Tab-separated table of C-alpha atoms in Angstrom:
chain	number	residue	atom	x	y	z
I	96	MET	CA	11.936	28.032	74.023
I	97	LYS	CA	13.103	28.174	70.764
I	98	SER	CA	10.866	28.200	67.908
I	99	LEU	CA	10.474	24.749	66.305
I	100	GLU	CA	10.745	25.526	62.657
I	101	PRO	CA	8.729	23.482	59.734
I	102	LEU	CA	10.645	20.403	58.131
I	103	MET	CA	10.412	18.096	55.114
I	104	ILE	CA	8.401	15.603	55.550
I	105	SER	CA	6.624	13.032	53.227
I	106	GLY	CA	7.326	15.626	50.413
I	107	LYS	CA	6.062	18.800	52.027
I	108	ARG	CA	7.475	21.463	54.326
I	109	VAL	CA	4.845	21.089	57.376
I	110	LEU	CA	4.969	21.541	61.331
I	111	PRO	CA	7.578	18.928	62.633
I	112	LEU	CA	4.540	17.625	64.968
I	113	VAL	CA	3.048	13.778	64.040
I	114	GLU	CA	-0.205	12.783	65.307
I	115	GLY	CA	0.913	8.987	66.757
I	116	GLY	CA	-1.396	6.199	64.655
I	117	LYS	CA	-2.315	3.961	67.015
I	118	GLY	CA	-4.317	0.782	67.034
I	119	ILE	CA	-8.155	0.121	66.590
I	120	SER	CA	-10.311	3.367	66.261
I	121	ALA	CA	-7.944	5.704	68.288
I	122	THR	CA	-7.566	7.256	65.447
I	123	ASN	CA	-9.485	8.224	62.213
I	124	GLY	CA	-10.513	10.212	59.631
I	125	VAL	CA	-11.454	13.087	61.110
I	126	SER	CA	-9.362	13.358	63.780
I	127	SER	CA	-6.240	13.012	61.429
I	128	GLY	CA	-7.691	15.138	58.709
I	129	ALA	CA	-7.854	17.590	61.530
I	130	TRP	CA	-4.483	17.081	62.390
I	131	ALA	CA	-2.538	17.457	58.961
I	132	ALA	CA	-5.314	20.514	58.455
I	133	ALA	CA	-3.618	22.345	61.609
I	134	GLY	CA	-0.347	22.467	59.546
I	135	GLY	CA	1.601	18.868	61.039
I	136	VAL	CA	0.820	15.247	60.313
I	137	GLY	CA	-2.445	13.572	60.660
I	138	THR	CA	-1.481	9.468	61.013
I	139	ILE	CA	-5.247	7.233	60.174
I	140	SER	CA	-5.138	3.880	61.621
I	141	CYS	CA	-5.368	1.235	59.834
I	142	VAL	CA	-6.316	-1.263	62.304
I	143	ASN	CA	-9.421	-3.032	62.006
I	144	ALA	CA	-10.495	0.867	60.859
I	145	ASP	CA	-14.227	1.560	60.891
I	146	SER	CA	-16.162	2.232	57.459
I	147	PHE	CA	-19.946	3.085	57.303
I	148	ASP	CA	-22.936	1.968	55.606
I	149	GLU	CA	-25.009	4.428	53.435
I	150	ASN	CA	-26.481	6.373	56.349
I	151	GLY	CA	-23.054	7.062	57.579
I	152	ASN	CA	-23.423	4.273	60.280
I	153	ILE	CA	-20.612	2.402	61.458
I	154	ILE	CA	-20.969	-1.067	59.837
I	155	PRO	CA	-20.489	-3.781	63.205
I	156	GLN	CA	-17.267	-6.262	62.140
I	157	ILE	CA	-19.398	-9.283	62.559
I	158	TYR	CA	-17.711	-12.571	61.340
I	159	HIS	CA	-20.008	-15.237	59.682
I	160	GLY	CA	-17.177	-17.524	58.555
I	161	ARG	CA	-17.125	-21.259	59.936
I	162	THR	CA	-13.294	-21.583	59.549
I	163	ARG	CA	-10.539	-18.917	61.288
I	164	GLN	CA	-9.293	-18.733	57.273
I	165	GLU	CA	-12.484	-17.872	55.964
I	166	ARG	CA	-12.760	-15.380	58.693
I	167	HIS	CA	-9.424	-14.190	58.329
I	168	GLU	CA	-10.386	-13.386	54.724
I	169	GLU	CA	-13.358	-11.416	56.449
I	170	LEU	CA	-10.876	-9.231	58.607
I	171	ILE	CA	-8.907	-8.291	55.581
I	172	ARG	CA	-11.673	-7.096	54.055
I	173	TYR	CA	-12.915	-5.282	56.902
I	174	GLY	CA	-9.597	-3.398	57.392
I	175	ILE	CA	-9.377	-2.567	53.779
I	176	ASP	CA	-12.654	-1.196	53.750
I	177	GLY	CA	-12.621	0.798	57.005
I	178	GLY	CA	-8.929	2.274	55.501
I	179	ILE	CA	-10.599	3.090	52.169
I	180	SER	CA	-13.458	4.968	54.053
I	181	GLN	CA	-11.175	7.087	56.596
I	182	ILE	CA	-8.317	8.279	54.344
I	183	GLN	CA	-10.949	9.602	52.279
I	184	ARG	CA	-12.352	11.428	55.273
I	185	ALA	CA	-8.985	12.403	56.591
I	186	HIS	CA	-8.558	14.062	53.033
I	187	GLU	CA	-11.912	15.898	52.713
I	188	VAL	CA	-10.906	17.565	56.359
I	189	ALA	CA	-7.394	18.045	55.913
I	190	GLY	CA	-8.072	20.217	52.931
I	191	GLY	CA	-4.885	20.131	51.382
I	192	GLU	CA	-3.039	20.821	54.174
I	193	GLY	CA	0.042	19.179	56.264
I	194	ARG	CA	0.820	15.515	55.027
I	195	LEU	CA	-1.472	11.922	55.525
I	196	HIS	CA	0.336	8.910	56.939
I	197	ILE	CA	-1.678	5.896	57.543
I	198	ASN	CA	-0.478	3.566	60.540
I	199	VAL	CA	-0.026	-0.322	60.412
I	200	LEU	CA	1.272	-2.733	62.862
I	201	TRP	CA	3.335	-5.870	61.179
I	202	GLU	CA	2.449	-8.370	62.853
I	203	MET	CA	-1.460	-7.451	62.694
I	204	GLY	CA	-3.126	-10.319	60.438
I	205	GLY	CA	-2.784	-9.651	56.825
I	206	ALA	CA	-0.899	-6.524	57.238
I	207	GLU	CA	0.520	-6.871	53.499
I	208	ALA	CA	-2.663	-7.618	52.130
I	209	ILE	CA	-4.760	-4.901	54.152
I	210	LEU	CA	-1.881	-2.342	53.383
I	211	GLN	CA	-1.351	-3.129	49.603
I	212	GLY	CA	-5.403	-3.438	49.299
I	213	VAL	CA	-5.791	0.445	51.004
I	214	LEU	CA	-3.070	1.956	48.383
I	215	GLU	CA	-4.329	0.434	45.456
I	216	LYS	CA	-7.651	2.617	45.656
I	217	THR	CA	-6.344	5.859	48.379
I	218	LYS	CA	-2.487	6.240	46.818
I	219	ASP	CA	-3.031	9.684	45.651
I	220	LEU	CA	-4.318	10.529	49.207
I	221	VAL	CA	-1.814	9.244	50.912
I	222	HIS	CA	1.751	10.993	51.144
I	223	GLY	CA	3.536	8.080	53.828
I	224	ILE	CA	3.284	4.877	56.124
I	225	THR	CA	4.092	4.578	59.664
I	226	CYS	CA	4.570	0.995	61.038
I	227	GLY	CA	6.358	-0.978	63.605
I	228	ALA	CA	5.284	-3.829	65.872
I	229	GLY	CA	7.623	-6.086	64.117
I	230	MET	CA	10.387	-5.944	62.007
I	231	PRO	CA	8.536	-4.735	58.769
I	232	TYR	CA	11.214	-5.348	56.015
I	233	ARG	CA	9.052	-5.249	53.029
I	234	LEU	CA	7.624	-2.046	53.663
I	235	SER	CA	9.908	-0.158	51.401
I	236	GLU	CA	9.165	-1.931	48.413
I	237	ILE	CA	5.414	-1.492	49.080
I	238	ALA	CA	5.899	1.851	50.088
I	239	ALA	CA	8.181	2.195	46.700
I	240	LYS	CA	5.942	0.283	44.658
I	241	TYR	CA	2.970	3.213	45.377
I	242	GLY	CA	5.184	5.764	45.321
I	243	VAL	CA	4.446	7.045	49.386
I	244	TYR	CA	6.999	7.465	51.717
I	245	TYR	CA	7.475	5.148	54.268
I	246	HIS	CA	8.382	5.286	58.314
I	247	PRO	CA	9.330	2.654	60.202
I	248	ILE	CA	8.752	2.372	63.533
I	249	ILE	CA	12.256	1.562	65.767
I	250	SER	CA	13.179	1.362	69.150
I	251	SER	CA	16.940	1.181	68.948
I	252	ALA	CA	19.490	2.110	66.402
I	253	ARG	CA	20.516	-1.614	65.743
I	254	ALA	CA	17.212	-2.284	64.940
I	255	PHE	CA	17.611	0.437	62.000
I	256	GLY	CA	20.505	-0.947	60.813
I	257	ILE	CA	18.661	-4.513	60.539
I	258	LEU	CA	16.061	-3.162	58.575
I	259	TRP	CA	18.710	-1.010	56.244
I	260	LYS	CA	21.113	-3.665	55.312
I	261	ARG	CA	18.470	-6.438	54.687
I	262	ALA	CA	16.010	-4.435	52.549
I	263	TYR	CA	15.480	-0.517	53.036
I	264	LYS	CA	19.167	0.401	51.066
I	265	LYS	CA	17.599	-0.597	47.514
I	266	TYR	CA	14.651	1.732	48.744
I	267	ALA	CA	16.156	4.765	50.140
I	268	ASP	CA	14.517	7.021	47.561
I	269	TRP	CA	11.170	6.709	50.035
I	270	LEU	CA	12.409	6.735	53.315
I	271	GLY	CA	10.433	9.394	54.438
I	272	GLY	CA	11.550	9.445	58.143
I	273	VAL	CA	12.223	7.398	60.767
I	274	VAL	CA	10.158	7.489	63.970
I	275	TYR	CA	12.198	6.349	66.963
I	276	GLU	CA	9.904	5.168	70.022
I	277	ASP	CA	10.765	5.126	73.642
I	278	PRO	CA	10.012	1.728	74.508
I	279	TRP	CA	9.655	2.493	78.208
I	280	LEU	CA	7.537	5.130	77.809
I	281	ALA	CA	5.481	5.067	75.018
I	282	GLY	CA	1.448	3.622	74.831
I	283	GLY	CA	0.747	0.145	73.430
I	284	HIS	CA	3.159	-2.302	72.011
I	285	ASN	CA	6.832	-1.451	72.732
I	286	GLY	CA	9.819	-2.281	71.448
I	287	LEU	CA	12.108	-3.309	74.362
I	288	SER	CA	14.825	-6.538	73.578
I	289	ASN	CA	15.449	-9.236	75.559
I	290	ALA	CA	18.578	-7.110	76.868
I	291	GLU	CA	16.852	-4.506	78.376
I	292	ASP	CA	15.221	-4.369	81.989
I	293	PRO	CA	11.824	-2.652	81.218
I	294	ARG	CA	12.134	-1.596	85.005
I	295	LYS	CA	15.376	0.421	83.963
I	296	PRO	CA	14.215	2.820	81.652
I	297	GLN	CA	17.268	4.822	79.407
I	298	ASP	CA	17.517	8.331	78.852
I	299	PRO	CA	16.746	8.324	74.492
I	300	TYR	CA	19.266	11.474	73.765
I	301	PRO	CA	22.052	8.727	73.934
I	302	ARG	CA	20.011	6.388	72.020
I	303	VAL	CA	18.430	8.832	69.654
I	304	VAL	CA	22.125	10.295	69.019
I	305	ALA	CA	23.253	6.902	67.912
I	306	LEU	CA	20.595	6.419	66.015
I	307	ARG	CA	21.556	9.439	63.845
I	308	LYS	CA	25.269	8.201	63.467
I	309	LEU	CA	24.237	5.319	62.209
I	310	MET	CA	21.943	7.199	59.827
I	311	ASN	CA	24.304	9.652	58.734
I	312	SER	CA	26.736	6.434	57.920
I	313	PHE	CA	24.476	5.568	55.310
I	314	GLY	CA	23.988	8.940	54.322
I	315	LEU	CA	20.551	9.543	55.783
I	316	ASN	CA	21.429	13.020	56.966
I	317	HIS	CA	18.331	14.866	55.330
I	318	VAL	CA	16.164	12.084	56.683
I	319	PRO	CA	14.262	13.784	59.640
I	320	ILE	CA	14.102	11.580	63.033
I	321	ILE	CA	10.627	11.358	64.486
I	322	MET	CA	10.595	11.173	68.395
I	323	ALA	CA	8.016	9.095	69.685
I	324	GLY	CA	6.789	8.042	73.218
I	325	GLY	CA	6.890	10.280	76.613
I	326	VAL	CA	6.293	13.467	74.399
I	327	TRP	CA	4.436	15.980	76.311
I	328	TYR	CA	5.583	19.400	76.559
I	329	LEU	CA	7.896	20.310	73.887
I	330	ARG	CA	10.025	23.019	75.906
I	331	ASP	CA	11.199	19.464	77.780
I	332	TRP	CA	12.787	18.614	74.414
I	333	GLU	CA	14.419	22.565	73.594
I	334	LYS	CA	18.264	20.612	73.153
I	335	TRP	CA	17.247	18.738	70.727
I	336	PHE	CA	16.314	21.789	68.329
I	337	ASP	CA	18.914	22.314	65.625
I	338	ASN	CA	21.158	20.136	67.517
I	339	PRO	CA	23.868	18.486	64.943
I	340	GLU	CA	23.891	15.653	67.182
I	341	ILE	CA	20.007	14.966	66.595
I	342	GLY	CA	19.656	16.274	63.347
I	343	PRO	CA	16.340	16.684	61.781
I	344	ILE	CA	13.870	16.379	64.344
I	345	ALA	CA	10.224	15.784	64.534
I	346	PHE	CA	7.549	14.629	67.756
I	347	GLN	CA	4.866	12.363	67.355
I	348	TYR	CA	2.256	12.439	69.853
I	349	GLY	CA	0.400	9.500	70.633
I	350	THR	CA	-1.789	9.937	73.836
I	351	ARG	CA	-1.756	12.976	73.924
I	352	PRO	CA	-4.332	13.693	71.067
I	353	LEU	CA	-6.821	11.037	72.586
I	354	LEU	CA	-8.570	14.227	74.567
I	355	THR	CA	-9.837	16.312	71.755
I	356	LYS	CA	-13.458	16.998	70.121
I	357	GLU	CA	-12.121	15.184	67.207
I	358	SER	CA	-10.769	12.200	68.654
I	359	PRO	CA	-12.964	9.171	68.222
I	360	ILE	CA	-12.803	7.503	71.633
I	361	PRO	CA	-16.030	7.299	73.245
I	362	GLU	CA	-16.415	10.027	75.960
I	363	LYS	CA	-16.047	7.543	78.946
I	364	TRP	CA	-12.622	6.820	77.631
I	365	LYS	CA	-11.880	10.426	77.499
I	366	ALA	CA	-12.956	11.179	81.304
I	367	ALA	CA	-10.848	8.107	82.451
I	368	LEU	CA	-7.699	10.318	80.823
I	369	LEU	CA	-8.354	13.081	83.084
I	370	THR	CA	-8.144	10.811	86.403
I	371	LEU	CA	-4.879	9.182	85.782
I	372	LYS	CA	-2.008	9.126	87.954
I	373	GLU	CA	1.974	8.751	86.871
I	374	ASN	CA	2.227	5.507	88.461
I	375	ASP	CA	-1.420	4.390	86.762
I	376	ILE	CA	0.010	2.806	83.658
I	377	LEU	CA	1.734	-0.593	83.538
I	378	LEU	CA	4.883	-1.928	81.413
I	379	HIS	CA	4.448	-5.499	81.033
I	380	ARG	CA	4.380	-8.425	78.534
I	381	PHE	CA	1.021	-8.962	79.178
I	382	SER	CA	0.008	-9.142	75.071
I	383	PRO	CA	-0.980	-12.086	73.300
I	384	THR	CA	1.702	-10.849	70.474
I	385	GLY	CA	4.197	-11.555	73.500
I	386	PHE	CA	5.516	-7.538	73.194
I	387	TYR	CA	6.152	-5.345	75.900
I	388	SER	CA	3.150	-3.208	76.351
I	389	SER	CA	1.784	0.190	78.074
I	390	ALA	CA	-1.901	0.389	79.248
I	391	VAL	CA	-3.450	1.477	82.061
I	392	LYS	CA	-3.842	-0.579	85.299
I	393	ASN	CA	-7.240	-1.268	85.971
I	394	ASP	CA	-10.190	-4.493	86.590
I	395	PHE	CA	-9.028	-5.945	83.362
I	396	LEU	CA	-5.224	-6.060	83.500
I	397	ASN	CA	-5.859	-6.735	87.810
I	398	GLU	CA	-7.886	-9.891	86.526
I	399	LEU	CA	-5.300	-11.271	83.950
I	400	SER	CA	-2.608	-10.776	86.594
I	401	GLU	CA	-4.914	-12.535	89.498
I	402	ARG	CA	-5.627	-15.307	86.659
I	403	GLU	CA	-1.732	-15.875	86.443
I	404	ARG	CA	-1.086	-16.445	89.814
I	405	ARG	CA	-4.056	-19.320	89.752
I	406	GLN	CA	-1.490	-21.819	88.164
I	407	LEU	CA	0.290	-24.915	89.195
I	408	PRO	CA	2.540	-27.588	87.593
I	409	ALA	CA	0.108	-30.640	86.596
I	410	GLY	CA	0.463	-33.733	84.573
I	411	SER	CA	-2.622	-35.846	83.463
I	412	LYS	CA	-1.439	-38.816	84.464
I	413	ALA	CA	0.856	-39.804	87.567
I	414	ASN	CA	4.236	-38.884	87.080
I	415	PRO	CA	6.563	-39.668	89.956
I	416	ASP	CA	9.887	-38.632	88.359
I	417	GLN	CA	8.316	-35.005	88.450
I	418	GLY	CA	6.661	-35.295	91.361
I	419	PHE	CA	3.196	-35.455	90.149
I	420	THR	CA	1.859	-37.841	92.977
I	421	ALA	CA	-1.202	-36.163	94.494
I	422	GLU	CA	-4.520	-36.851	92.702
I	423	LEU	CA	-6.576	-34.170	91.818
I	424	GLN	CA	-10.468	-33.689	90.592
I	425	VAL	CA	-11.447	-30.881	88.882
I	426	GLY	CA	-14.832	-31.224	87.481
I	427	LYS	CA	-15.056	-34.044	85.239
I	428	LYS	CA	-11.409	-33.957	84.891
I	429	LYS	CA	-8.794	-35.512	86.905
I	430	HIS	CA	-5.203	-34.390	87.111
I	431	PHE	CA	-2.196	-34.909	89.210
I	432	VAL	CA	-0.298	-32.481	91.179
I	433	ARG	CA	3.029	-32.491	93.754
I	434	PRO	CA	1.555	-32.701	97.295
I	435	ASP	CA	2.419	-29.658	98.108
I	436	ASP	CA	0.347	-27.716	95.821
I	437	LEU	CA	-2.729	-29.866	96.812
I	438	GLY	CA	-4.025	-28.039	99.371
I	439	LYS	CA	-3.651	-24.673	97.336
I	440	ALA	CA	-6.048	-26.170	94.708
I	441	GLN	CA	-8.161	-27.060	96.625
I	442	ASP	CA	-8.684	-23.749	97.929
I	443	TRP	CA	-9.238	-22.309	94.777
I	444	ILE	CA	-12.071	-24.236	94.234
I	445	SER	CA	-13.009	-24.162	97.089
I	446	GLN	CA	-13.715	-19.647	95.855
I	447	GLY	CA	-15.015	-20.923	92.917
I	448	PHE	CA	-12.263	-21.437	90.415
I	449	ASN	CA	-13.943	-24.649	89.649
I	450	GLU	CA	-12.176	-25.378	86.191
I	451	ALA	CA	-8.878	-26.091	85.210
I	452	LEU	CA	-7.406	-24.725	81.902
I	453	ARG	CA	-4.198	-26.424	80.716
I	454	THR	CA	-1.703	-24.060	79.475
I	455	PRO	CA	1.380	-24.691	76.600
I	456	ASP	CA	3.540	-24.980	79.736
I	457	ASP	CA	2.244	-27.704	81.272
I	458	THR	CA	0.519	-25.903	84.105
I	459	ILE	CA	-2.926	-25.762	85.133
I	460	LEU	CA	-4.969	-22.574	85.319
I	461	PHE	CA	-8.098	-21.798	87.650
I	462	VAL	CA	-10.895	-20.173	86.836
I	463	THR	CA	-14.488	-19.948	87.170
I	464	ALA	CA	-16.820	-21.574	85.275
I	465	GLU	CA	-18.189	-18.366	83.785
I	466	LYS	CA	-14.639	-17.404	82.757
I	467	ALA	CA	-13.810	-20.349	81.246
I	468	ALA	CA	-16.530	-20.484	79.019
I	469	GLU	CA	-15.765	-17.041	77.604
I	470	ILE	CA	-12.146	-18.113	77.328
I	471	ARG	CA	-13.390	-20.974	74.965
I	472	GLN	CA	-15.994	-18.751	73.364
I	473	ASP	CA	-13.189	-16.204	72.299
I	474	GLN	CA	-10.968	-18.799	70.866
I	475	ARG	CA	-13.640	-20.259	68.822
I	476	ASP	CA	-14.284	-16.747	67.340
I	477	CYS	CA	-10.888	-16.627	66.583
I	478	MET	CA	-10.556	-14.502	63.269
I	479	GLY	CA	-6.164	-14.125	62.820
I	480	CYS	CA	-6.088	-10.533	63.874
I	481	LEU	CA	-2.477	-11.439	64.770
I	482	SER	CA	0.275	-12.717	62.461
I	483	GLN	CA	0.465	-15.131	65.326
I	484	CYS	CA	-1.362	-15.238	68.627
I	485	LYS	CA	-1.004	-16.907	71.941
I	486	PHE	CA	-4.092	-16.731	72.934
I	487	SER	CA	-5.525	-18.965	69.918
I	488	ASN	CA	-2.479	-20.859	68.128
I	489	TRP	CA	-3.602	-18.766	64.723
I	490	SER	CA	-0.562	-17.928	62.221
I	491	GLN	CA	-1.308	-16.815	59.581
I	492	MET	CA	1.234	-18.685	57.206
I	493	GLU	CA	-0.350	-21.304	54.818
I	494	SER	CA	3.275	-23.274	55.466
I	495	GLN	CA	2.282	-23.840	59.052
I	496	ASN	CA	-1.047	-25.095	58.362
I	497	TYR	CA	-2.277	-21.613	60.130
I	498	SER	CA	-1.764	-23.084	63.647
I	499	THR	CA	1.758	-22.155	65.543
I	500	GLY	CA	1.990	-25.950	66.485
I	501	LYS	CA	1.546	-24.982	70.363
I	502	LYS	CA	-1.791	-24.926	72.491
I	503	ALA	CA	-3.897	-21.675	72.882
I	504	ASP	CA	-2.927	-20.037	75.978
I	505	PRO	CA	-5.677	-19.260	78.917
I	506	ARG	CA	-3.910	-17.143	80.677
I	507	SER	CA	-3.872	-14.710	77.418
I	508	PHE	CA	-7.124	-12.975	75.892
I	509	CYS	CA	-8.670	-12.027	72.683
I	510	ILE	CA	-6.619	-8.714	72.061
I	511	GLN	CA	-9.110	-7.367	69.041
I	512	LYS	CA	-11.909	-8.356	71.144
I	513	THR	CA	-11.454	-6.058	73.816
I	514	LEU	CA	-9.883	-2.881	72.061
I	515	MET	CA	-12.676	-2.773	69.460
I	516	ASP	CA	-15.072	-2.896	72.752
I	517	ILE	CA	-13.320	-0.184	74.117
I	518	ALA	CA	-13.064	1.898	71.269
I	519	HIS	CA	-16.909	1.714	70.426
I	520	GLY	CA	-18.124	2.561	74.084
I	521	GLY	CA	-17.675	-0.624	76.237
I	522	PRO	CA	-16.150	-0.238	80.471
I	523	VAL	CA	-13.143	1.108	80.641
I	524	GLU	CA	-12.389	-1.009	83.699
I	525	LYS	CA	-13.027	-4.238	81.666
I	526	ASN	CA	-11.308	-3.645	78.989
I	527	LEU	CA	-7.384	-3.111	78.190
I	528	MET	CA	-7.145	0.731	77.736
I	529	PHE	CA	-3.485	1.330	75.964
I	530	ALA	CA	-1.570	4.581	76.883
I	531	GLY	CA	1.543	6.312	76.781
I	532	HIS	CA	3.728	6.719	80.086
I	533	SER	CA	2.515	10.805	80.101
I	534	ALA	CA	-0.944	9.961	80.581
I	535	TYR	CA	-0.658	11.284	84.249
I	536	ASN	CA	-0.586	14.904	82.371
I	537	PHE	CA	-3.891	15.018	81.788
I	538	ALA	CA	-4.720	15.389	85.568
I	539	THR	CA	-2.175	18.182	86.360
I	540	ASP	CA	-1.387	20.384	83.140
I	541	PRO	CA	-3.376	23.346	83.436
I	542	PHE	CA	-4.146	22.993	80.155
I	543	TYR	CA	-6.971	20.738	81.089
I	544	SER	CA	-8.098	22.624	84.140
I	545	ASN	CA	-12.421	22.100	84.678
I	546	GLY	CA	-12.123	18.970	82.122
I	547	PHE	CA	-11.541	21.099	79.189
I	548	VAL	CA	-11.125	19.476	75.875
I	549	PRO	CA	-9.402	21.215	73.154
I	550	THR	CA	-9.896	20.990	69.527
I	551	VAL	CA	-6.954	19.129	67.458
I	552	LYS	CA	-6.328	22.966	66.538
I	553	GLN	CA	-6.203	24.341	69.527
I	554	LEU	CA	-4.138	21.512	71.103
I	555	VAL	CA	-1.370	21.836	68.295
I	556	ASP	CA	-1.469	25.594	68.639
I	557	ARG	CA	-1.090	24.812	72.557
I	558	ILE	CA	2.052	22.647	71.724
I	559	MET	CA	3.671	25.142	70.032
I	560	THR	CA	4.147	27.048	72.519
I	561	GLY	CA	5.952	24.686	74.215
I	562	ASP	CA	2.946	23.797	76.425
């Protein structure tokens, strides 16, 4: 394999290997600091980052506010404190090597307040910001304000073109790189557009060539593209090295660094990664954000899928025009359904799914009493972890009275709750476990034979061999 040469990223020549930032507690100061110490770009997740007490113990993120707005302010405070703590740790571990980036999700609740609150205290320790999950128009302005480089995460040349023309061209000097994230292969939330078929993956090469052509037309020939999603063996990407159609290129690893000594995820999560098969990752629109997402198929996703199947159109009153003429008693509530659906509903009730929850689409959803109580409690506990959410009807827009104006959707779930749980030792089968579509390589790559878990330095050295 041709050698992959150091590249100028966020103001310094470093190995063109970037640790993907991911979400809640999937990277932290120790793991990202170790990646930077190995000569690459470490990325600290500033999504609900953990902070510590005076004894070094993680401070549980418990919410005491009586209203969602009060809890949202607590969320922002936790986010700022955690981000600062993790960046300081990363700086110590990196020892001045590599580069340190922070990762925020534009659609996370309080994204701008958290980003600016963190940078106010750490800007001399942070070299760059990566940001995706939406269209982060103000990212460039915030980065320039604090004198750090910004690296938007996009999944098409069109998306970058919109960002550039609307905002980024004003702050071109601080554009450190453009992360192209393959919307079919990356883990977590994906950038598939409505025009793209989730069942028909496209070759990333022509899409990245189109991105480079567009960037060059803006005079950004020198700005690296960071390829993310589906990257495992560098040897598979050799034709991208020193390729004039691609230009300066780096590679981002999101899933593979999960299985290292320094990785903060629990041991049971690491063990589960070693068992995955090629078809164990699901790309679907299950997230309360409304985005397509990629995660491990497990009991958690199976329950969501089964829950959604147990629904049918219904009204609170008889409506012959819609065919709602059959009366259905569920607990203390009366519903009207179509006669053809009555037997189906009664079967679900007889199986123990004896609570009917209304959805925003004028259907009723059949769940057990236990699941109904969990859904209602999770909705009451909402702290606005997303800018807006299908599950809770939260919106962080004051002009909208902090509400989407829609009913909360019981077909969805509290994403903050499940990601916090799995990241802090909760059962992997009962929680959302994000992973990229190359995760099955953990079970087939000889590097991980006999359950071997490398240090970050060992992983970076291995990647640079092409394997």
